[in-house]
Amino acid sequence: MDDLKNSPAEISKFIKDVMSADSNTEEQLIIDLEEIAKKKVALKKQNESLRQKKELLEEEVSSMNQSINVLNESIEESENRNTEMVKQVGNLQIDNEKLISDINNIKATNKATSIDFENTQHVIETLTNELEEFENERSIAMERINLMRNAIKSIATEKDRKLPKLKQYDGMLKRAYTIFQETESRMELSLKLKDVP
């Protein structure tokens, strides 16, 4: 500006340049304003799109939070189930040990039972043999008893046959005994009478 103070021609040129620059600036401003308006519209659209995306994201976040809560509950239930399963496994181990002990006891009992069974079988065989021997002895004894019964029947028959004669003999013996006693008494009396002076 200091160089133009003493040069009217240059001042005129400067004014023209300024005016030309102002015209260009106005056009540029209009272009810029239109561009800004377009950008504003685009920004509004973008803002609306972003708002919608934000709402969708918020819904997704809310859904994810719900899913997370459900997952947390499921995890907690799983942990509780795992804890319970661990307890059950512990109980099963205890039950398994008890079952093993019971099985061992049963095996021992079976072994003892097997021994007892063998001993019982031996006793049964012995008793069977003794029973057979007893049956044989019983058979022999029954034969002897039958023989004795037959003998007794024979004796009874013989007794019945001879009983009348035996009664007759008994009567004769009684009479003979009576006569003997009477004779003896008479002899004693006779002897006593002889001794009397």
mmCIF file of C-alpha atoms in Angstrom:
data_model
loop_
_atom_site.group_PDB
_atom_site.id
_atom_site.type_symbol
_atom_site.label_atom_id
_atom_site.label_comp_id
_atom_site.label_asym_id
_atom_site.label_seq_id
_atom_site.Cartn_x
_atom_site.Cartn_y
_atom_site.Cartn_z
ATOM 1 C CA MET A 1 0.000 0.000 0.000
ATOM 2 C CA ASP A 2 2.877 2.461 0.728
ATOM 3 C CA ASP A 3 4.207 1.937 -2.803
ATOM 4 C CA LEU A 4 0.861 3.041 -4.344
ATOM 5 C CA LYS A 5 0.508 6.492 -2.694
ATOM 6 C CA ASN A 6 2.175 8.440 -5.518
ATOM 7 C CA SER A 7 0.879 6.279 -8.469
ATOM 8 C CA PRO A 8 -2.749 7.017 -9.441
ATOM 9 C CA ALA A 9 -2.588 4.514 -12.260
ATOM 10 C CA GLU A 10 -1.551 1.763 -9.942
ATOM 11 C CA ILE A 11 -4.178 2.851 -7.430
ATOM 12 C CA SER A 12 -6.813 2.533 -10.122
ATOM 13 C CA LYS A 13 -5.471 -0.838 -11.062
ATOM 14 C CA PHE A 14 -5.498 -1.877 -7.442
ATOM 15 C CA ILE A 15 -9.134 -0.820 -7.074
ATOM 16 C CA LYS A 16 -10.073 -2.837 -10.139
ATOM 17 C CA ASP A 17 -8.218 -5.813 -8.806
ATOM 18 C CA VAL A 18 -9.975 -5.482 -5.454
ATOM 19 C CA MET A 19 -13.378 -5.208 -7.079
ATOM 20 C CA SER A 20 -12.586 -8.140 -9.294
ATOM 21 C CA ALA A 21 -11.460 -10.049 -6.235
ATOM 22 C CA ASP A 22 -14.652 -9.121 -4.385
ATOM 23 C CA SER A 23 -16.741 -10.420 -7.305
ATOM 24 C CA ASN A 24 -14.814 -13.658 -7.298
ATOM 25 C CA THR A 25 -15.140 -13.841 -3.518
ATOM 26 C CA GLU A 26 -18.927 -13.413 -3.677
ATOM 27 C CA GLU A 27 -19.252 -16.173 -6.227
ATOM 28 C CA GLN A 28 -16.987 -18.354 -4.167
ATOM 29 C CA LEU A 29 -19.054 -17.555 -1.103
ATOM 30 C CA ILE A 30 -22.218 -18.565 -2.912
ATOM 31 C CA ILE A 31 -20.557 -21.762 -4.047
ATOM 32 C CA ASP A 32 -19.292 -22.370 -0.533
ATOM 33 C CA LEU A 33 -22.743 -21.681 0.924
ATOM 34 C CA GLU A 34 -24.333 -24.109 -1.519
ATOM 35 C CA GLU A 35 -21.667 -26.648 -0.678
ATOM 36 C CA ILE A 36 -22.255 -26.020 2.987
ATOM 37 C CA ALA A 37 -26.015 -26.426 2.453
ATOM 38 C CA LYS A 38 -25.414 -29.694 0.644
ATOM 39 C CA LYS A 39 -23.056 -30.815 3.383
ATOM 40 C CA LYS A 40 -25.662 -29.788 5.970
ATOM 41 C CA VAL A 41 -28.302 -31.899 4.232
ATOM 42 C CA ALA A 42 -25.824 -34.746 3.944
ATOM 43 C CA LEU A 43 -24.866 -34.309 7.587
ATOM 44 C CA LYS A 44 -28.545 -34.351 8.586
ATOM 45 C CA LYS A 45 -29.032 -37.555 6.634
ATOM 46 C CA GLN A 46 -25.860 -38.956 8.119
ATOM 47 C CA ASN A 47 -26.950 -37.787 11.562
ATOM 48 C CA GLU A 48 -30.357 -39.452 11.097
ATOM 49 C CA SER A 49 -28.656 -42.588 9.862
ATOM 50 C CA LEU A 50 -26.280 -42.486 12.809
ATOM 51 C CA ARG A 51 -29.205 -41.887 15.176
ATOM 52 C CA GLN A 52 -31.000 -44.905 13.747
ATOM 53 C CA LYS A 53 -27.800 -46.926 13.968
ATOM 54 C CA LYS A 54 -27.387 -45.705 17.543
ATOM 55 C CA GLU A 55 -30.924 -46.833 18.369
ATOM 56 C CA LEU A 56 -30.263 -50.181 16.704
ATOM 57 C CA LEU A 57 -26.978 -50.479 18.581
ATOM 58 C CA GLU A 58 -28.713 -49.549 21.831
ATOM 59 C CA GLU A 59 -31.347 -52.208 21.140
ATOM 60 C CA GLU A 60 -28.603 -54.684 20.292
ATOM 61 C CA VAL A 61 -26.713 -53.686 23.442
ATOM 62 C CA SER A 62 -29.911 -54.102 25.476
ATOM 63 C CA SER A 63 -30.504 -57.483 23.845
ATOM 64 C CA MET A 64 -26.876 -58.397 24.456
ATOM 65 C CA ASN A 65 -27.221 -57.315 28.098
ATOM 66 C CA GLN A 66 -30.284 -59.527 28.409
ATOM 67 C CA SER A 67 -28.389 -62.347 26.746
ATOM 68 C CA ILE A 68 -25.468 -61.708 29.091
ATOM 69 C CA ASN A 69 -27.833 -61.832 32.070
ATOM 70 C CA VAL A 70 -29.331 -65.066 30.763
ATOM 71 C CA LEU A 71 -25.832 -66.429 30.178
ATOM 72 C CA ASN A 72 -24.773 -65.364 33.674
ATOM 73 C CA GLU A 73 -27.819 -67.106 35.122
ATOM 74 C CA SER A 74 -27.083 -70.153 32.980
ATOM 75 C CA ILE A 75 -23.437 -70.064 34.079
ATOM 76 C CA GLU A 76 -24.524 -69.787 37.710
ATOM 77 C CA GLU A 77 -26.937 -72.689 37.254
ATOM 78 C CA SER A 78 -24.189 -74.658 35.526
ATOM 79 C CA GLU A 79 -21.799 -73.895 38.378
ATOM 80 C CA ASN A 80 -24.445 -74.978 40.871
ATOM 81 C CA ARG A 81 -25.059 -78.133 38.845
ATOM 82 C CA ASN A 82 -21.329 -78.750 38.623
ATOM 83 C CA THR A 83 -21.032 -78.279 42.383
ATOM 84 C CA GLU A 84 -23.921 -80.668 42.914
ATOM 85 C CA MET A 85 -22.430 -83.112 40.429
ATOM 86 C CA VAL A 86 -19.089 -82.940 42.234
ATOM 87 C CA LYS A 87 -20.923 -83.743 45.462
ATOM 88 C CA GLN A 88 -22.787 -86.558 43.730
ATOM 89 C CA VAL A 89 -19.527 -87.879 42.279
ATOM 90 C CA GLY A 90 -18.062 -87.812 45.782
ATOM 91 C CA ASN A 91 -21.121 -89.644 47.070
ATOM 92 C CA LEU A 92 -20.871 -92.085 44.166
ATOM 93 C CA GLN A 93 -17.235 -92.718 45.026
ATOM 94 C CA ILE A 94 -18.260 -93.423 48.611
ATOM 95 C CA ASP A 95 -21.097 -95.647 47.372
ATOM 96 C CA ASN A 96 -18.676 -97.327 44.958
ATOM 97 C CA GLU A 97 -16.237 -98.041 47.774
ATOM 98 C CA LYS A 98 -19.119 -99.392 49.856
ATOM 99 C CA LEU A 99 -20.262 -101.539 46.935
ATOM 100 C CA ILE A 100 -16.727 -102.854 46.456
ATOM 101 C CA SER A 101 -16.604 -103.673 50.163
ATOM 102 C CA ASP A 102 -20.018 -105.352 49.940
ATOM 103 C CA ILE A 103 -18.905 -107.300 46.852
ATOM 104 C CA ASN A 104 -15.752 -108.432 48.665
ATOM 105 C CA ASN A 105 -17.878 -109.461 51.636
ATOM 106 C CA ILE A 106 -20.267 -111.286 49.304
ATOM 107 C CA LYS A 107 -17.315 -113.020 47.630
ATOM 108 C CA ALA A 108 -15.979 -114.047 51.028
ATOM 109 C CA THR A 109 -19.461 -115.179 52.044
ATOM 110 C CA ASN A 110 -19.849 -117.061 48.762
ATOM 111 C CA LYS A 111 -16.486 -118.726 49.341
ATOM 112 C CA ALA A 112 -17.503 -119.686 52.865
ATOM 113 C CA THR A 113 -20.919 -120.742 51.556
ATOM 114 C CA SER A 114 -19.228 -122.818 48.865
ATOM 115 C CA ILE A 115 -17.110 -124.507 51.521
ATOM 116 C CA ASP A 116 -20.205 -124.996 53.682
ATOM 117 C CA PHE A 117 -22.052 -126.324 50.631
ATOM 118 C CA GLU A 118 -19.272 -128.809 49.937
ATOM 119 C CA ASN A 119 -19.266 -129.832 53.590
ATOM 120 C CA THR A 120 -23.063 -130.070 53.498
ATOM 121 C CA GLN A 121 -22.874 -132.188 50.352
ATOM 122 C CA HIS A 122 -20.388 -134.447 52.106
ATOM 123 C CA VAL A 123 -22.675 -134.646 55.154
ATOM 124 C CA ILE A 124 -25.646 -135.356 52.876
ATOM 125 C CA GLU A 125 -23.707 -138.118 51.128
ATOM 126 C CA THR A 126 -22.676 -139.543 54.505
ATOM 127 C CA LEU A 127 -26.254 -139.321 55.808
ATOM 128 C CA THR A 128 -27.531 -140.866 52.578
ATOM 129 C CA ASN A 129 -25.121 -143.758 52.991
ATOM 130 C CA GLU A 130 -26.082 -144.082 56.648
ATOM 131 C CA LEU A 131 -29.760 -143.903 55.656
ATOM 132 C CA GLU A 132 -29.219 -146.666 53.116
ATOM 133 C CA GLU A 133 -27.448 -148.722 55.776
ATOM 134 C CA PHE A 134 -30.278 -147.934 58.206
ATOM 135 C CA GLU A 135 -32.830 -148.944 55.573
ATOM 136 C CA ASN A 136 -30.957 -152.202 55.096
ATOM 137 C CA GLU A 137 -30.776 -152.746 58.854
ATOM 138 C CA ARG A 138 -34.436 -151.743 59.132
ATOM 139 C CA SER A 139 -35.304 -154.228 56.421
ATOM 140 C CA ILE A 140 -33.369 -156.921 58.257
ATOM 141 C CA ALA A 141 -34.986 -155.911 61.562
ATOM 142 C CA MET A 142 -38.451 -155.979 59.973
ATOM 143 C CA GLU A 143 -37.722 -159.465 58.645
ATOM 144 C CA ARG A 144 -36.651 -160.510 62.128
ATOM 145 C CA ILE A 145 -39.730 -158.861 63.642
ATOM 146 C CA ASN A 146 -41.939 -160.655 61.143
ATOM 147 C CA LEU A 147 -40.194 -163.918 62.015
ATOM 148 C CA MET A 148 -40.712 -163.178 65.715
ATOM 149 C CA ARG A 149 -44.371 -162.332 65.088
ATOM 150 C CA ASN A 150 -44.808 -165.561 63.191
ATOM 151 C CA ALA A 151 -43.044 -167.434 65.998
ATOM 152 C CA ILE A 152 -45.235 -165.723 68.603
ATOM 153 C CA LYS A 153 -48.328 -166.584 66.591
ATOM 154 C CA SER A 154 -47.098 -170.161 66.345
ATOM 155 C CA ILE A 155 -46.416 -170.267 70.086
ATOM 156 C CA ALA A 156 -49.816 -168.729 70.806
ATOM 157 C CA THR A 157 -51.455 -171.295 68.532
ATOM 158 C CA GLU A 158 -49.526 -174.116 70.238
ATOM 159 C CA LYS A 159 -50.443 -172.670 73.650
ATOM 160 C CA ASP A 160 -54.114 -172.524 72.719
ATOM 161 C CA ARG A 161 -53.841 -176.092 71.512
ATOM 162 C CA LYS A 162 -52.038 -177.351 74.643
ATOM 163 C CA LEU A 163 -53.745 -175.088 77.198
ATOM 164 C CA PRO A 164 -56.543 -177.545 78.098
ATOM 165 C CA LYS A 165 -54.012 -180.286 78.878
ATOM 166 C CA LEU A 166 -51.890 -177.823 80.848
ATOM 167 C CA LYS A 167 -54.954 -176.847 82.891
ATOM 168 C CA GLN A 168 -55.664 -180.538 83.451
ATOM 169 C CA TYR A 169 -52.056 -181.116 84.533
ATOM 170 C CA ASP A 170 -52.279 -178.073 86.777
ATOM 171 C CA GLY A 171 -55.419 -179.430 88.450
ATOM 172 C CA MET A 172 -53.771 -182.824 88.945
ATOM 173 C CA LEU A 173 -50.706 -181.170 90.446
ATOM 174 C CA LYS A 174 -52.871 -179.129 92.808
ATOM 175 C CA ARG A 175 -54.735 -182.258 93.922
ATOM 176 C CA ALA A 176 -51.478 -184.162 94.355
ATOM 177 C CA TYR A 177 -50.067 -181.269 96.388
ATOM 178 C CA THR A 178 -53.191 -181.232 98.555
ATOM 179 C CA ILE A 179 -52.972 -185.000 99.107
ATOM 180 C CA PHE A 180 -49.250 -184.621 99.880
ATOM 181 C CA GLN A 181 -49.990 -181.949 102.464
ATOM 182 C CA GLU A 182 -52.771 -184.056 104.024
ATOM 183 C CA THR A 183 -50.505 -187.099 104.128
ATOM 184 C CA GLU A 184 -47.692 -185.084 105.646
ATOM 185 C CA SER A 185 -50.024 -183.694 108.290
ATOM 186 C CA ARG A 186 -51.276 -187.165 109.134
ATOM 187 C CA MET A 187 -47.737 -188.507 109.384
ATOM 188 C CA GLU A 188 -46.763 -185.682 111.692
ATOM 189 C CA LEU A 189 -49.849 -186.331 113.783
ATOM 190 C CA SER A 190 -49.057 -190.062 113.927
ATOM 191 C CA LEU A 191 -45.513 -189.379 115.019
ATOM 192 C CA LYS A 192 -46.701 -187.043 117.697
ATOM 193 C CA LEU A 193 -49.214 -189.628 118.930
ATOM 194 C CA LYS A 194 -46.479 -192.301 119.100
ATOM 195 C CA ASP A 195 -44.386 -190.073 121.312
ATOM 196 C CA VAL A 196 -47.247 -189.662 123.835
ATOM 197 C CA PRO A 197 -46.843 -192.268 126.807
#
